[in-house]
PDB file of C-alpha atoms in Angstrom:
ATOM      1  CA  UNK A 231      -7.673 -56.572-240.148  1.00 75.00           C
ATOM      2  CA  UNK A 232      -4.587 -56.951-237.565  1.00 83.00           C
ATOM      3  CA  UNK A 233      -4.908 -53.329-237.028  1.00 82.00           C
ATOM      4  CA  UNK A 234      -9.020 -53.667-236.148  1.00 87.00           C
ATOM      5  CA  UNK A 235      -8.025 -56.424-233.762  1.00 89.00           C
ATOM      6  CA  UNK A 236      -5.189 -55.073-232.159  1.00 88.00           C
ATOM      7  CA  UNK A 237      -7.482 -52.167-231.635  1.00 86.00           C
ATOM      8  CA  UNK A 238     -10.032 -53.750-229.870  1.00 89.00           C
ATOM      9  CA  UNK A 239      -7.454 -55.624-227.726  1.00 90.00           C
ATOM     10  CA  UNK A 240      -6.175 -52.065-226.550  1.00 86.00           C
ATOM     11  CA  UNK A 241      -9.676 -51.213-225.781  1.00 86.00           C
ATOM     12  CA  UNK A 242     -10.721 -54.002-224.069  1.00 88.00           C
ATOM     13  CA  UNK A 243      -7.544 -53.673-221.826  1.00 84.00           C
ATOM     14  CA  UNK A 244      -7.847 -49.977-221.107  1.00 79.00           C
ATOM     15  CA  UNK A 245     -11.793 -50.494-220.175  1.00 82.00           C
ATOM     16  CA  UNK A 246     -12.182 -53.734-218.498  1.00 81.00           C
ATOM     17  CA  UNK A 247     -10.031 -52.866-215.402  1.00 72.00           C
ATOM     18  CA  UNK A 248     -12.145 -49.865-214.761  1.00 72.00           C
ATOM     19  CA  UNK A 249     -15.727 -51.486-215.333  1.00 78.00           C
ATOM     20  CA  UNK A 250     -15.012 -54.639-212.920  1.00 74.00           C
ATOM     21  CA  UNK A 251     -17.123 -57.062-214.519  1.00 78.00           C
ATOM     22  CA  UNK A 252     -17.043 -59.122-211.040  1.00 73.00           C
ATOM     23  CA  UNK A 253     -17.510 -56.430-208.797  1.00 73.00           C
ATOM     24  CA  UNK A 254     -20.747 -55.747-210.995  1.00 81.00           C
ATOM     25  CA  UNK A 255     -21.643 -59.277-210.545  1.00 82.00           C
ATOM     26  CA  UNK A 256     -21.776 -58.987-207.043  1.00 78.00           C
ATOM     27  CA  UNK A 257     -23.875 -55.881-207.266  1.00 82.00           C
ATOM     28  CA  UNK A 258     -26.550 -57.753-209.481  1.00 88.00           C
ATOM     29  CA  UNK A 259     -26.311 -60.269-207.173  1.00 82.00           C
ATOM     30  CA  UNK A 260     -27.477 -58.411-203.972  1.00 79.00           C
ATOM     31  CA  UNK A 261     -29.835 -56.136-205.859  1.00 83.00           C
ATOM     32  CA  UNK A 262     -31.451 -58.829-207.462  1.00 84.00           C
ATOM     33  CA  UNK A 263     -32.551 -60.632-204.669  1.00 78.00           C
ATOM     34  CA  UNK A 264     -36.207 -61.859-204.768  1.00 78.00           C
ATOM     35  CA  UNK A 265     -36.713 -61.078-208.398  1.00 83.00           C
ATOM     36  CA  UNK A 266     -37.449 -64.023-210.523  1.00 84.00           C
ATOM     37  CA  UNK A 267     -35.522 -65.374-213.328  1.00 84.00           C
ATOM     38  CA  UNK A 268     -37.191 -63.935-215.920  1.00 87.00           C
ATOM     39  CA  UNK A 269     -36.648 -60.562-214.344  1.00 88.00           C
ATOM     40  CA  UNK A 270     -33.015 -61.021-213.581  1.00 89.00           C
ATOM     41  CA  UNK A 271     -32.489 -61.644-217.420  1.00 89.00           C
ATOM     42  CA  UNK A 272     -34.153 -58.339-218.297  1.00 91.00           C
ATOM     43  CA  UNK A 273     -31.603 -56.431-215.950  1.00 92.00           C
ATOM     44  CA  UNK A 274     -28.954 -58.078-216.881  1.00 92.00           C
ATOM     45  CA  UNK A 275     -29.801 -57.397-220.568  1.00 93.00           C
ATOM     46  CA  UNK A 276     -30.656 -53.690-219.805  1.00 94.00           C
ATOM     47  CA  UNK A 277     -27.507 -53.626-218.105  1.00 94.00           C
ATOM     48  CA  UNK A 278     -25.340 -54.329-220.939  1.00 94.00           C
ATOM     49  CA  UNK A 279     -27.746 -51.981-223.228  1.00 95.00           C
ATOM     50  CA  UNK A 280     -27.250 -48.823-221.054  1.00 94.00           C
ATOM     51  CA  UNK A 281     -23.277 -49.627-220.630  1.00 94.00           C
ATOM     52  CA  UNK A 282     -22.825 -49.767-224.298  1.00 95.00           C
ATOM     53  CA  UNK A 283     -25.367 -46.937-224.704  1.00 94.00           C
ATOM     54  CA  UNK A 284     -23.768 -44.748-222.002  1.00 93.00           C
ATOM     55  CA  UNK A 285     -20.164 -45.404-223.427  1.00 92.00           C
ATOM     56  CA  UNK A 286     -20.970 -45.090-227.266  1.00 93.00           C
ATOM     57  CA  UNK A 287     -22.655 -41.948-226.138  1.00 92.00           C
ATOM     58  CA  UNK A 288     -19.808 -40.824-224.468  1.00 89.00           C
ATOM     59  CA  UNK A 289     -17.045 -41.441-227.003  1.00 89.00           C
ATOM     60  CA  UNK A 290     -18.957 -39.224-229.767  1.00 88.00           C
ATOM     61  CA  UNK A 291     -20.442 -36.530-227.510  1.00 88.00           C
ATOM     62  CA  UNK A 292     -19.286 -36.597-224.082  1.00 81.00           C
ATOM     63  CA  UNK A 293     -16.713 -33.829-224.286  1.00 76.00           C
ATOM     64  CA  UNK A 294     -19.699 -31.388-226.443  1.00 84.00           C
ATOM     65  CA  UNK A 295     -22.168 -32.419-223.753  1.00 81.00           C
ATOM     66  CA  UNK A 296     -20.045 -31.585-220.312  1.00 77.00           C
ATOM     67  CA  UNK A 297     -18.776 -28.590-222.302  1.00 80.00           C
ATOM     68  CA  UNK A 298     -22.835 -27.469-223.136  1.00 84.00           C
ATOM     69  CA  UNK A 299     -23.587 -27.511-219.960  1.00 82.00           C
ATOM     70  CA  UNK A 300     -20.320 -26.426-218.070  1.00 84.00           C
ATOM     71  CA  UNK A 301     -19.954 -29.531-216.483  1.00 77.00           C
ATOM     72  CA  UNK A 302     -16.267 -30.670-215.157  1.00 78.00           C
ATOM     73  CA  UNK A 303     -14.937 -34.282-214.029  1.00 73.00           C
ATOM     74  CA  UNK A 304     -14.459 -34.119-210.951  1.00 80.00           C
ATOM     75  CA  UNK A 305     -18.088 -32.255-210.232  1.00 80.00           C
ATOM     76  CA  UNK A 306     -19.033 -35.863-212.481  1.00 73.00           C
ATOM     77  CA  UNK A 307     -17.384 -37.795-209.274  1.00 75.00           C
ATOM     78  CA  UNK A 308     -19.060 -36.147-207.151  1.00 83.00           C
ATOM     79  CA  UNK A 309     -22.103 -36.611-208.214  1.00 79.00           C
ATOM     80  CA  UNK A 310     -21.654 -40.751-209.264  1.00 72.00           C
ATOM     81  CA  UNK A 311     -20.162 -40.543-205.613  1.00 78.00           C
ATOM     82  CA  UNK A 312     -23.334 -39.213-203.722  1.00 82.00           C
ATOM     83  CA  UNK A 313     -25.414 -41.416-205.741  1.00 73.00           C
ATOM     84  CA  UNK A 314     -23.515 -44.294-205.008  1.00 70.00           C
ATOM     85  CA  UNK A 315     -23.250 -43.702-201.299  1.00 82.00           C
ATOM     86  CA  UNK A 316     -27.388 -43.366-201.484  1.00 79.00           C
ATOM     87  CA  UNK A 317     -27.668 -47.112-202.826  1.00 70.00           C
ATOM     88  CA  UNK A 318     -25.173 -48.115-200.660  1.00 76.00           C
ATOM     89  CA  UNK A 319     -27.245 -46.857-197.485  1.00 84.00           C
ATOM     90  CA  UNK A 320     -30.204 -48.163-198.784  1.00 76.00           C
ATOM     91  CA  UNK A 321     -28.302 -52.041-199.367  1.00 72.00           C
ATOM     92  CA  UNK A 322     -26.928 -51.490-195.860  1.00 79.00           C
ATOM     93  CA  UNK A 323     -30.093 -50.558-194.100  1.00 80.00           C
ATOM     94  CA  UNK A 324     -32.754 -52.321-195.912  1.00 70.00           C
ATOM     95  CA  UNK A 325     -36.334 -50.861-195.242  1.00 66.00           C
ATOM     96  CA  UNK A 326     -38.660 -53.936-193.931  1.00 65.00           C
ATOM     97  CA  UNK A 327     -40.829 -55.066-197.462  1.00 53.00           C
ATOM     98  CA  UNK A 328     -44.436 -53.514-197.471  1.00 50.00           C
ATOM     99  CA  UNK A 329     -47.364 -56.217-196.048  1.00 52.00           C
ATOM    100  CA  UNK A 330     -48.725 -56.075-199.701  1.00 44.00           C
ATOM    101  CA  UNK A 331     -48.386 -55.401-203.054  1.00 40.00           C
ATOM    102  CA  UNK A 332     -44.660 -56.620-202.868  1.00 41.00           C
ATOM    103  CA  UNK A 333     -44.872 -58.270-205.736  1.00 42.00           C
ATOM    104  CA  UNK A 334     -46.345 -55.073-207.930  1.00 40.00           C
ATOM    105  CA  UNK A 335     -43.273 -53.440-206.363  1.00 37.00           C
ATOM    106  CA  UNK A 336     -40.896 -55.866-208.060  1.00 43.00           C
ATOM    107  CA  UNK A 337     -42.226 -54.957-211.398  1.00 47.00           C
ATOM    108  CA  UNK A 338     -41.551 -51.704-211.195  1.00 43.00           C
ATOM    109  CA  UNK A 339     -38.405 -51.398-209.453  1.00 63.00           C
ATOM    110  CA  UNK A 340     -35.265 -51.196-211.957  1.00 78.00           C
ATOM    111  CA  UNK A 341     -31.843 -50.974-211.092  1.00 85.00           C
ATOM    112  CA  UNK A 342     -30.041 -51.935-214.683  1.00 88.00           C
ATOM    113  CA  UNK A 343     -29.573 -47.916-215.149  1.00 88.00           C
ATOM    114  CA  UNK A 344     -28.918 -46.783-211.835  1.00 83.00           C
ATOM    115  CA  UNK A 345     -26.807 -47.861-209.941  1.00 80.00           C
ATOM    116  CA  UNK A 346     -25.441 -50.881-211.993  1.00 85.00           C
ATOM    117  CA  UNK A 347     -24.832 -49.211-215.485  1.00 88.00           C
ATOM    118  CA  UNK A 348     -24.605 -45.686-214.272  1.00 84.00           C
ATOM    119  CA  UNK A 349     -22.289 -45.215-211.961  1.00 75.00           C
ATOM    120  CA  UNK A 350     -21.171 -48.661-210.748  1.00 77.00           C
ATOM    121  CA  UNK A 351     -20.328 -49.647-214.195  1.00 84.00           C
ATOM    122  CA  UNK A 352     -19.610 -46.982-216.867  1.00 85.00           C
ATOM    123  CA  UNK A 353     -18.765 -44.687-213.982  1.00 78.00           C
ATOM    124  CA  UNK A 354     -16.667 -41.469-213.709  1.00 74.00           C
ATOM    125  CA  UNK A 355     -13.427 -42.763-214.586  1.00 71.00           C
ATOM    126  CA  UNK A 356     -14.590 -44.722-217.377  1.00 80.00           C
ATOM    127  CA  UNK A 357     -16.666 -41.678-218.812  1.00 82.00           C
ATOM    128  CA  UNK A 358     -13.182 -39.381-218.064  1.00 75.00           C
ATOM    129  CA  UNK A 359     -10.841 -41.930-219.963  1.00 75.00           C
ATOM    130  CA  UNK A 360     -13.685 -42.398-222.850  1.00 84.00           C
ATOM    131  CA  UNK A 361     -13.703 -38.796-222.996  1.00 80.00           C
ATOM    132  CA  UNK A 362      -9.913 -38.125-222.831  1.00 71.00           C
ATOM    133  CA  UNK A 363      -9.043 -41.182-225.296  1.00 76.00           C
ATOM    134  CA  UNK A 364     -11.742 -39.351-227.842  1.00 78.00           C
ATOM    135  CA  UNK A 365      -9.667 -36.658-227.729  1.00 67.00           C
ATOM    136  CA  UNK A 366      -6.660 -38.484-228.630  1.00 69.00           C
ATOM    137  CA  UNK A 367      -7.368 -40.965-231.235  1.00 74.00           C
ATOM    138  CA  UNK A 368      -8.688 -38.536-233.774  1.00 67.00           C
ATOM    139  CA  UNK A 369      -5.370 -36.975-233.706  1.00 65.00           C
ATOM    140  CA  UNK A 370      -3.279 -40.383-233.270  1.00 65.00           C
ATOM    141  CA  UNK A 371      -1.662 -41.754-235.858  1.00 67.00           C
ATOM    142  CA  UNK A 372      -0.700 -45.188-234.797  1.00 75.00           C
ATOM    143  CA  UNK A 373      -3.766 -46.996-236.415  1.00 79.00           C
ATOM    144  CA  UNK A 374      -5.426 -46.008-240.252  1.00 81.00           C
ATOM    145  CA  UNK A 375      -8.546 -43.645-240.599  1.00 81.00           C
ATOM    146  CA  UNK A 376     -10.394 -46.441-240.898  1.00 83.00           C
ATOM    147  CA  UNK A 377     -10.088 -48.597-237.744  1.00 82.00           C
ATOM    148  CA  UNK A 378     -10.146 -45.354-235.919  1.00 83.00           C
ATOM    149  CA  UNK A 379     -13.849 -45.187-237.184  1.00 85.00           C
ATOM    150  CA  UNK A 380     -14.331 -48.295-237.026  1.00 88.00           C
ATOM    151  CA  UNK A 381     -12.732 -49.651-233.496  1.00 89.00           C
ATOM    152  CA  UNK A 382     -14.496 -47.519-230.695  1.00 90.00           C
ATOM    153  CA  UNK A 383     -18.126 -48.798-231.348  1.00 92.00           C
ATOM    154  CA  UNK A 384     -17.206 -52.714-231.490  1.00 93.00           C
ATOM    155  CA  UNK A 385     -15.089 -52.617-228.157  1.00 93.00           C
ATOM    156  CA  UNK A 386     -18.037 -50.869-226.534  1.00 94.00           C
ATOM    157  CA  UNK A 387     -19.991 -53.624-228.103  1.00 95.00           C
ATOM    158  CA  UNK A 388     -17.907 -56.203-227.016  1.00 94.00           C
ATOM    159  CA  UNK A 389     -17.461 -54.502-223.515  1.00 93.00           C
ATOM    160  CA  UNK A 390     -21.417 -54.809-223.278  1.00 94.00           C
ATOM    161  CA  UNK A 391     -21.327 -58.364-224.453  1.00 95.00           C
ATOM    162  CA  UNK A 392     -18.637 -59.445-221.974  1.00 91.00           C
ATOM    163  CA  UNK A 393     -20.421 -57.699-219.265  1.00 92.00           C
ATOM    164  CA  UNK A 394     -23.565 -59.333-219.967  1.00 93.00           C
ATOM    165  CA  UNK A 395     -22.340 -63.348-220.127  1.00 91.00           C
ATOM    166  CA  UNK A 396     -21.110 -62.212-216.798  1.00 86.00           C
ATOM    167  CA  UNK A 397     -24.529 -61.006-215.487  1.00 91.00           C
ATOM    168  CA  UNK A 398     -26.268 -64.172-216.528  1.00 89.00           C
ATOM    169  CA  UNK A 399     -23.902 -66.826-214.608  1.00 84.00           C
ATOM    170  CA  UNK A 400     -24.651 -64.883-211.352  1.00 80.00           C
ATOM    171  CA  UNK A 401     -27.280 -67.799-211.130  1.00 75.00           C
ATOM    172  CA  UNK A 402     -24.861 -70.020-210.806  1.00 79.00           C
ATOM    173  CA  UNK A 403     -22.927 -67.706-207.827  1.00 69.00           C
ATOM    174  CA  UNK A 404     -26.959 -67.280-206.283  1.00 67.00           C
ATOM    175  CA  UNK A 405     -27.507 -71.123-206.294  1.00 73.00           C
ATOM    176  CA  UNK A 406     -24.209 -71.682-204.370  1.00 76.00           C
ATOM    177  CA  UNK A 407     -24.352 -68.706-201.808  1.00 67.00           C
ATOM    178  CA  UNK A 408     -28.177 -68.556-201.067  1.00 66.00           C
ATOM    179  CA  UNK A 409     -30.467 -66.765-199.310  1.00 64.00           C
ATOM    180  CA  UNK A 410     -28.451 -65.979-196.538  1.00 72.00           C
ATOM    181  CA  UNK A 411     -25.472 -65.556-198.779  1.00 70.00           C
ATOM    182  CA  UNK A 412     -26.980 -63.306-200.850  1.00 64.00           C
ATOM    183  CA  UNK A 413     -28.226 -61.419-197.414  1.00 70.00           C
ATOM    184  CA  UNK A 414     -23.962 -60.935-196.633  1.00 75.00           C
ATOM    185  CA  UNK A 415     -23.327 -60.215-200.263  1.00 67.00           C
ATOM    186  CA  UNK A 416     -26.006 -57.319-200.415  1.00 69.00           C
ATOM    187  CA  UNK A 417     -25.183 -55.805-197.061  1.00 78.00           C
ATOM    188  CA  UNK A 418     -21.293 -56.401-197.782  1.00 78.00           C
ATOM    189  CA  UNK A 419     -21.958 -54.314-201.475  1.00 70.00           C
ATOM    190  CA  UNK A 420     -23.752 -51.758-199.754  1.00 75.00           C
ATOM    191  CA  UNK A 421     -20.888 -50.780-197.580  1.00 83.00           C
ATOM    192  CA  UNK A 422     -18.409 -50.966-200.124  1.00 77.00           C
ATOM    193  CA  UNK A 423     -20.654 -48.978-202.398  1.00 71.00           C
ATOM    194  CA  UNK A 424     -20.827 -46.300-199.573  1.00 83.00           C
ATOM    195  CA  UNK A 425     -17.033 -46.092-199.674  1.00 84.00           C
ATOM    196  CA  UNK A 426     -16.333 -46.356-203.028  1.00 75.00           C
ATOM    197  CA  UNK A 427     -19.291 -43.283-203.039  1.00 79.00           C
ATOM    198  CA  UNK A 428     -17.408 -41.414-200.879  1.00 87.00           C
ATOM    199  CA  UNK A 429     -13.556 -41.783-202.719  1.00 83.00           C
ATOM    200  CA  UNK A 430     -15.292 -40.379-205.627  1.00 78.00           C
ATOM    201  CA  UNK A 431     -16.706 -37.507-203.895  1.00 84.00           C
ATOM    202  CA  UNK A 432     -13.161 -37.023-202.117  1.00 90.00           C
ATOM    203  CA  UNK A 433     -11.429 -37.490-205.561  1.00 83.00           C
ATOM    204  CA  UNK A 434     -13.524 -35.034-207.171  1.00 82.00           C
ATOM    205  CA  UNK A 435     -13.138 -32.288-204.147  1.00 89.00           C
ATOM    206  CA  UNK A 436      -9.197 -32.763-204.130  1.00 90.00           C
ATOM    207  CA  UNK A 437      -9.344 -32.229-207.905  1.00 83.00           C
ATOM    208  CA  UNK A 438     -11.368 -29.392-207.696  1.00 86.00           C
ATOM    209  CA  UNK A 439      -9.107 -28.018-204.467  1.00 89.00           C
ATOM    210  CA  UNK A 440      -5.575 -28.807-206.633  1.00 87.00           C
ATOM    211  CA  UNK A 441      -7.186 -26.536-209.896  1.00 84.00           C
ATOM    212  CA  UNK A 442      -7.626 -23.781-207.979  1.00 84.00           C
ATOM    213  CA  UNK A 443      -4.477 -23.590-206.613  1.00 85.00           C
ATOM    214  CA  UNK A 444      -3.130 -24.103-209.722  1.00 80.00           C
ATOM    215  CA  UNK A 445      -5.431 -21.601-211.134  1.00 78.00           C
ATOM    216  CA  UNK A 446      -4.515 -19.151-208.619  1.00 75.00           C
ATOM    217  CA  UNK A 447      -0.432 -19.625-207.420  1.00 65.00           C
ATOM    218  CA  UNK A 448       1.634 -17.355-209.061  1.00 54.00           C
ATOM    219  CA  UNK A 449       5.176 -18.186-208.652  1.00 54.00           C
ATOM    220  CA  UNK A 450       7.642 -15.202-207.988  1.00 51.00           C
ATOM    221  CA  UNK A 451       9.411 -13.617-210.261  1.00 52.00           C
ATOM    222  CA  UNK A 452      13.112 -13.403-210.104  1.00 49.00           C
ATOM    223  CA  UNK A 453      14.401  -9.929-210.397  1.00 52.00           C
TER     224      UNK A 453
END
């Protein structure tokens, strides 16, 4: 069992850094302003669902996927980039809330997928490093068959579970900061949203740039 736990103490280290559990709080934070408590619980809970959905489906068929459908990494920044800058324009620049209805507007507005599972959460570089590490571990040798099977799914798990707890004390951070807090907190988000949007779309173009200069230098060859 010390291999299992060691394991999942790997796992937790290589994935936690890159999902920023606070930096997610303060997402849920700004884009759950106005919604009730009852609602905030359901996106926090769908949050943690589509995190451990997106990264369990990721382990066991991300690479078959991307390959299907000819789908590279860095066009997969790009794209979590422009989407991200989108949401970030939108927290930013608020549009004023219709005279009516607002409240049937609430209902069916739902931002657990997109953007705070998908890509603020299990983004790009977590979906590149759950791909990449897929690829290793079957052929790794440093744990049994067995926790190799059985490790991925419960760190994911855990991962979710972490993320989650996290998600439901933002009431805590909401009854400290307030309204006008939150206000700062949303608009602040936005604009880091809007950057981080953009480094992934600049990531993804210099890594598309660099493989086709690899692709296409030739060195000389010495006579």
């Amino acid at each position: 069992m010390s291999d299992l736990f060691n394991a999942i103490a790997l796992g937790l280290l290589a994935l936690l850094p890159l999902l920023n559990p606070p930096t997610t709080v303060a997402l849920f934070l700004a884009l759950s302003k106005g919604l009730n408590q009852r609602q905030k619980n359901q996106q926090a809970r769908l949050t943690a669902v589509y995190v451990f959905l997106i990264m369990t489906l990721t382990y066991y068929t991300g690479e078959l996927i991307m390959d299907a459908f000819n789908i590279s990494i860095p066009g997969l920044r790009i794209a979590g980039g422009g989407i991200l800058i989108v949401m970030g324009m939108k927290m930013l620049f608020p549009p004023p809330p219709p005279p009516t209805a607002a409240h049937e507007v609430k209902e069916k507005e739902s931002f657990a997928l997109i953007p705070l599972a998908m890509p603020s959460t299990a983004g790009p570089g977590t979906i590149a490093l759950i791909i990449s590490s897929a690829a290793t571990i079957k052929h790794s040798t440093l744990f049994p068959a067995w926790v190799i099977a059985t490790a991925p799914p419960l760190i994911f798990l855990f991962t979710a579970l972490i993320l989650w707890i996290c998600l439901r004390s933002s009431g805590l951070i909401m009854r400290i900061t307030g309204e006008s807090g939150i206000d700062a907190i949303s608009r602040l988000m936005g604009f880091l949203l809007v950057c981080m949007g953009a480094q992934f779309a600049i990531n993804g173009s210099i890594e598309i740039v660099q493989s086709l200069i690899d692709s296409n230098f030739h060195p000389p060859r010495l006579p």
